[in-house]
Coordinates of C-alpha atoms in Angstrom, one line a residue:
M1 CA -23.8 -10.0 5.4
T2 CA -26.4 -7.0 4.6
Q3 CA -27.2 -5.5 1.0
K4 CA -25.0 -2.3 2.0
N5 CA -22.3 -4.8 3.5
F6 CA -21.8 -6.3 0.1
E7 CA -22.3 -3.3 -2.4
D8 CA -19.6 -1.6 0.1
N9 CA -17.6 -4.7 -0.8
F10 CA -18.3 -5.4 -3.7
L11 CA -17.2 -1.5 -4.4
S12 CA -14.1 -2.1 -2.5
Q13 CA -13.1 -4.9 -4.8
Q14 CA -14.0 -3.1 -7.9
F15 CA -11.6 -0.3 -7.0
E16 CA -9.0 -2.3 -5.9
A17 CA -8.3 -3.0 -9.4
S18 CA -9.1 -0.4 -11.0
R19 CA -6.2 0.5 -8.9
D20 CA -2.7 0.5 -11.4
H21 CA -4.9 2.2 -14.3
L22 CA -5.9 5.2 -11.7
R23 CA -2.0 5.6 -11.1
A24 CA -1.3 5.2 -14.0
V25 CA -3.9 8.2 -15.2
A26 CA -2.4 10.4 -11.8
Y27 CA 1.2 9.9 -13.0
R28 CA 0.6 11.3 -16.2
M29 CA -1.3 14.2 -14.5
L30 CA 1.4 15.1 -11.7
G31 CA 4.4 13.2 -12.1
S32 CA 5.3 12.4 -8.2
S33 CA 4.5 9.2 -6.8
A34 CA 3.5 11.0 -3.9
E35 CA 0.8 12.8 -5.1
V36 CA -0.7 10.4 -7.1
D37 CA -0.7 7.9 -3.9
D38 CA -3.2 11.1 -2.2
A39 CA -4.9 11.3 -5.7
V40 CA -5.8 7.8 -5.4
Q41 CA -6.7 7.7 -1.6
E42 CA -9.2 11.6 -2.4
A43 CA -10.8 9.1 -4.8
W44 CA -11.5 6.5 -2.6
L45 CA -12.7 8.3 -0.1
R46 CA -15.1 9.9 -2.2
V47 CA -15.7 7.1 -4.2
S48 CA -17.0 5.3 -1.1
R49 CA -19.8 7.8 -0.1
Y50 CA -20.8 7.5 -3.7
D51 CA -24.4 6.4 -4.2
M52 CA -22.8 4.2 -7.3
S53 CA -26.6 2.9 -8.6
D54 CA -26.9 5.0 -11.1
V55 CA -22.3 3.9 -12.1
A56 CA -23.1 2.5 -15.8
N57 CA -19.1 2.1 -16.2
L58 CA -17.3 1.8 -13.0
R59 CA -13.6 2.3 -14.7
G60 CA -14.6 5.2 -17.0
W61 CA -15.6 6.5 -13.5
L62 CA -13.7 6.4 -11.8
T63 CA -11.1 7.6 -14.4
T64 CA -12.7 10.6 -14.3
V65 CA -13.1 11.0 -10.4
V66 CA -8.7 10.7 -10.5
A67 CA -9.1 13.2 -13.2
R68 CA -10.7 15.6 -11.5
I69 CA -9.1 15.6 -8.8
C70 CA -5.7 16.3 -10.3
L71 CA -6.5 19.0 -11.9
D72 CA -7.6 20.7 -8.9
M73 CA -4.1 19.5 -8.0
L74 CA -2.2 21.4 -10.6
R75 CA -4.6 24.5 -10.5
A76 CA -3.0 25.0 -6.7
R77 CA 0.3 23.4 -7.7
K78 CA 0.3 26.1 -10.0
S79 CA -1.3 29.0 -7.4
R80 CA 1.9 28.2 -5.2
R81 CA 4.8 28.5 -7.5
E82 CA 3.2 31.9 -8.0
D83 CA 2.9 33.1 -4.7
P84 CA 6.5 33.8 -3.7
M85 CA 6.2 33.9 0.1
G86 CA 4.5 30.3 -0.8
P87 CA 6.0 27.1 1.6
H88 CA 8.9 25.0 0.5
V89 CA 8.4 21.7 -0.9
P90 CA 10.5 19.6 1.1
E91 CA 12.4 16.8 -1.4
P92 CA 11.9 13.3 -1.8
V93 CA 12.6 10.9 0.2
D94 CA 15.3 7.9 -0.9
E95 CA 12.5 5.8 -1.3
T96 CA 9.6 8.8 -2.8
R97 CA 12.6 9.0 -5.4
E98 CA 12.6 5.5 -6.6
R99 CA 8.9 4.9 -7.4
D100 CA 9.6 7.9 -9.3
A101 CA 12.2 6.8 -11.1
E102 CA 10.4 3.7 -11.7
M103 CA 7.0 5.5 -12.7
A104 CA 9.1 8.3 -15.2
D105 CA 10.6 5.2 -16.6
S106 CA 7.5 3.6 -17.7
V107 CA 6.0 7.4 -19.1
G108 CA 9.3 8.4 -20.3
A109 CA 11.8 11.0 -18.2
A110 CA 11.1 13.6 -21.6
L111 CA 7.7 13.9 -22.0
L112 CA 7.1 14.1 -18.6
I113 CA 8.9 17.5 -18.6
V114 CA 6.9 18.3 -21.2
L115 CA 3.9 17.6 -20.0
E116 CA 5.2 20.4 -16.7
T117 CA 4.9 22.6 -19.1
L118 CA 1.3 22.8 -20.3
Q119 CA -1.7 24.4 -17.9
P120 CA -3.8 22.3 -16.7
A121 CA -6.2 21.9 -18.3
E122 CA -4.1 21.5 -21.9
R123 CA -2.6 18.7 -19.9
L124 CA -5.5 16.6 -19.0
A125 CA -7.0 16.8 -22.0
F126 CA -4.4 15.5 -23.5
V127 CA -3.5 12.8 -21.7
L128 CA -7.1 11.4 -20.9
H129 CA -8.0 11.3 -24.7
D130 CA -4.2 11.0 -26.4
M131 CA -2.8 8.3 -23.9
F132 CA -6.8 6.6 -22.3
A133 CA -8.7 7.3 -25.2
V134 CA -11.6 9.4 -23.0
P135 CA -13.7 11.0 -25.7
F136 CA -14.5 14.3 -25.8
E137 CA -17.5 14.2 -24.6
E138 CA -16.2 13.2 -21.3
I139 CA -13.7 15.3 -21.3
A140 CA -15.4 19.0 -21.6
P141 CA -17.0 19.2 -18.3
I142 CA -14.4 17.8 -16.4
V143 CA -12.8 21.1 -17.6
G144 CA -15.7 22.6 -17.9
R145 CA -15.3 24.0 -21.4
S146 CA -17.3 22.4 -24.9
V147 CA -16.2 19.4 -27.2
D148 CA -15.6 21.7 -29.3
A149 CA -13.1 23.4 -27.2
S150 CA -11.5 20.8 -24.9
R151 CA -10.3 19.3 -28.3
Q152 CA -8.3 22.1 -28.9
L153 CA -6.4 21.6 -26.1
A154 CA -5.8 18.6 -26.7
S155 CA -4.7 19.5 -30.0
R156 CA -2.7 22.5 -28.7
A157 CA -1.2 19.9 -26.3
R158 CA -0.5 17.6 -29.2
R159 CA 1.8 20.4 -31.0
R160 CA 3.9 21.3 -27.7
V161 CA 4.6 17.4 -26.6
Q162 CA 5.7 16.2 -30.6
G163 CA 7.7 19.4 -30.7
A164 CA 6.6 21.5 -33.1
P165 CA 5.4 25.3 -32.3
V166 CA 2.0 26.8 -32.3
P167 CA 1.5 28.2 -35.3
E168 CA 2.3 31.9 -34.7
T169 CA -0.3 32.6 -38.2
D170 CA -2.8 30.8 -36.9
L171 CA -2.7 33.3 -33.4
S172 CA -3.0 36.2 -35.1
H173 CA -5.1 35.5 -38.0
Q174 CA -8.2 34.6 -35.0
R175 CA -6.7 37.9 -33.0
K176 CA -7.6 39.9 -36.4
I177 CA -10.9 38.1 -35.8
V178 CA -11.9 38.9 -31.8
D179 CA -10.8 42.6 -32.9
A180 CA -13.0 42.6 -35.6
F181 CA -15.5 40.7 -32.8
L182 CA -15.5 43.6 -30.5
A183 CA -15.0 46.5 -32.2
A184 CA -18.3 45.5 -34.2
S185 CA -19.6 44.4 -30.5
R186 CA -18.6 48.4 -29.5
E187 CA -20.4 50.2 -32.2
G188 CA -23.6 47.7 -32.3
N189 CA -22.6 46.8 -35.7
F190 CA -25.2 44.1 -36.3
E191 CA -23.9 43.8 -39.7
G192 CA -20.5 43.2 -39.1
L193 CA -21.0 41.1 -36.3
L194 CA -22.8 38.9 -38.6
A195 CA -19.9 38.8 -40.5
V196 CA -17.6 36.7 -38.2
L197 CA -20.2 34.6 -36.6
D198 CA -20.4 31.6 -38.2
P199 CA -23.9 31.0 -38.7
D200 CA -24.3 28.6 -36.0
V201 CA -22.5 29.5 -33.7
V202 CA -23.3 29.1 -30.5
F203 CA -22.7 31.1 -26.6
R204 CA -22.9 29.3 -23.7
A205 CA -22.1 30.7 -20.2
D206 CA -21.3 29.6 -16.7
E207 CA -23.6 30.3 -13.4
A208 CA -21.6 32.8 -12.5
A209 CA -22.2 34.3 -15.8
V210 CA -26.1 33.9 -15.6
R211 CA -26.1 35.7 -12.4
L212 CA -24.8 38.9 -14.1
G213 CA -27.9 38.3 -16.4
T214 CA -27.4 36.8 -19.9
L215 CA -28.7 33.1 -20.3
P216 CA -27.0 29.9 -20.3
E217 CA -27.1 28.9 -24.1
I218 CA -28.3 30.9 -26.8
R219 CA -27.1 29.9 -30.2
G220 CA -27.2 31.5 -33.7
A221 CA -25.6 33.9 -35.5
D222 CA -28.8 36.9 -35.4
A223 CA -29.1 35.5 -31.6
V224 CA -25.4 35.7 -30.2
A225 CA -25.2 39.1 -32.6
Q226 CA -27.7 40.5 -30.5
L227 CA -26.5 40.1 -27.6
Y228 CA -23.5 42.0 -28.2
K229 CA -24.6 44.5 -29.7
G230 CA -23.5 47.9 -28.1
R231 CA -21.7 46.2 -25.4
A232 CA -17.7 45.0 -24.8
Q233 CA -16.6 48.1 -24.0
A234 CA -14.9 47.0 -21.0
A235 CA -13.9 43.9 -22.7
R236 CA -9.9 43.2 -24.3
T237 CA -8.6 41.0 -26.7
A238 CA -6.2 38.4 -24.6
L239 CA -5.2 35.1 -24.4
V240 CA -7.0 33.6 -22.3
D241 CA -5.1 30.0 -20.9
G242 CA -3.0 30.0 -24.2
E243 CA -5.6 31.1 -26.5
M244 CA -7.3 34.0 -28.1
G245 CA -10.2 34.9 -26.7
V246 CA -11.0 37.8 -24.9
A247 CA -11.3 39.8 -20.7
V248 CA -13.1 41.5 -19.1
I249 CA -11.7 44.3 -17.1
L250 CA -13.7 45.9 -14.7
G251 CA -12.1 47.7 -12.1
G252 CA -8.7 46.2 -12.9
Q253 CA -10.0 43.1 -12.1
L254 CA -10.8 40.3 -14.4
R255 CA -14.2 39.4 -14.1
I256 CA -15.3 37.7 -16.9
A257 CA -13.4 35.4 -19.4
L258 CA -14.2 34.7 -22.8
R259 CA -13.1 31.1 -24.4
V260 CA -13.5 31.7 -27.9
T261 CA -13.6 28.5 -30.9
F262 CA -12.8 29.7 -34.2
S263 CA -14.0 27.8 -37.3
G264 CA -11.7 28.7 -40.6
D265 CA -12.4 33.0 -40.6
R266 CA -14.9 32.4 -38.4
I267 CA -16.2 32.3 -34.3
A268 CA -17.8 28.9 -33.9
A269 CA -18.8 29.3 -30.4
I270 CA -18.2 31.2 -27.1
E271 CA -18.3 30.4 -23.4
A272 CA -18.4 32.7 -20.9
V273 CA -16.2 31.8 -17.5
A274 CA -17.3 34.1 -14.4
D275 CA -16.9 31.5 -11.5
A276 CA -14.2 33.7 -9.1
D277 CA -12.5 30.3 -8.6
E278 CA -12.1 29.4 -11.8
I279 CA -11.4 33.1 -13.5
A280 CA -8.4 32.8 -10.4
A281 CA -7.5 29.5 -12.4
I282 CA -6.5 31.0 -15.7
E283 CA -4.2 32.4 -17.5
V284 CA -5.0 35.7 -18.9
E285 CA -2.5 37.5 -21.5
V286 CA -4.3 40.9 -22.5
L287 CA -2.4 41.6 -25.6
E288 CA -2.2 45.8 -26.0
R289 CA -3.4 47.1 -29.6

């Protein structure tokens, strides 16, 4: 047996040993055994082409691969639901119904119904952290957000799962902070910006936003205030995937979404998202003044 054949055989054995775990992750993400099969098969196709020599924790790495695939499938599903001309989804055959019923019993039908109400990123953060103890440091790159923002996603999902409504007072208070931030930005009010920024605030931008002329990361209230001084003319306070943030609207289209993380009465982190695919998957509700 050649070295490559040995490695391929070892990888296949390890994948099969993790299959039940991967199916459990995928089912809690997708809620459909047919889609679970697709997700796990796609995971195998991806990992079989990958150089595994630098992977220290294979089970953990496989979990993140399946999670990424499931997140893409959830976002595609959401897009199809919003398209009235989308294709009709056929009813599952009896065998699939039985498999779904068995898996639903293991999870809890009521929980699955609640999970269906979550945004894709919320569902992923909650499922991976609360059900499979994946640390937020590993969840953050999957959803493309900071560790703090990923923690907020899971917290918001957890409140919904537990039946507690998202506190309106929190959103109302956060809106005042964002409104004050944008007002100070438009007016070029440096001191006003400092008043709503945490001293250790971090600004991060994706590659698309960097191409528009910003730095990938800026730290500290002075530097972030300088970045936003005199800007935000096209920015509007908005709910970004259900959380308080900012939408930059140009030509009637969403060009940049700012995800905002709060610490008390101040802004602790800002993430600028301009990637077209990511923008298309974000649910944004601009709040009227």
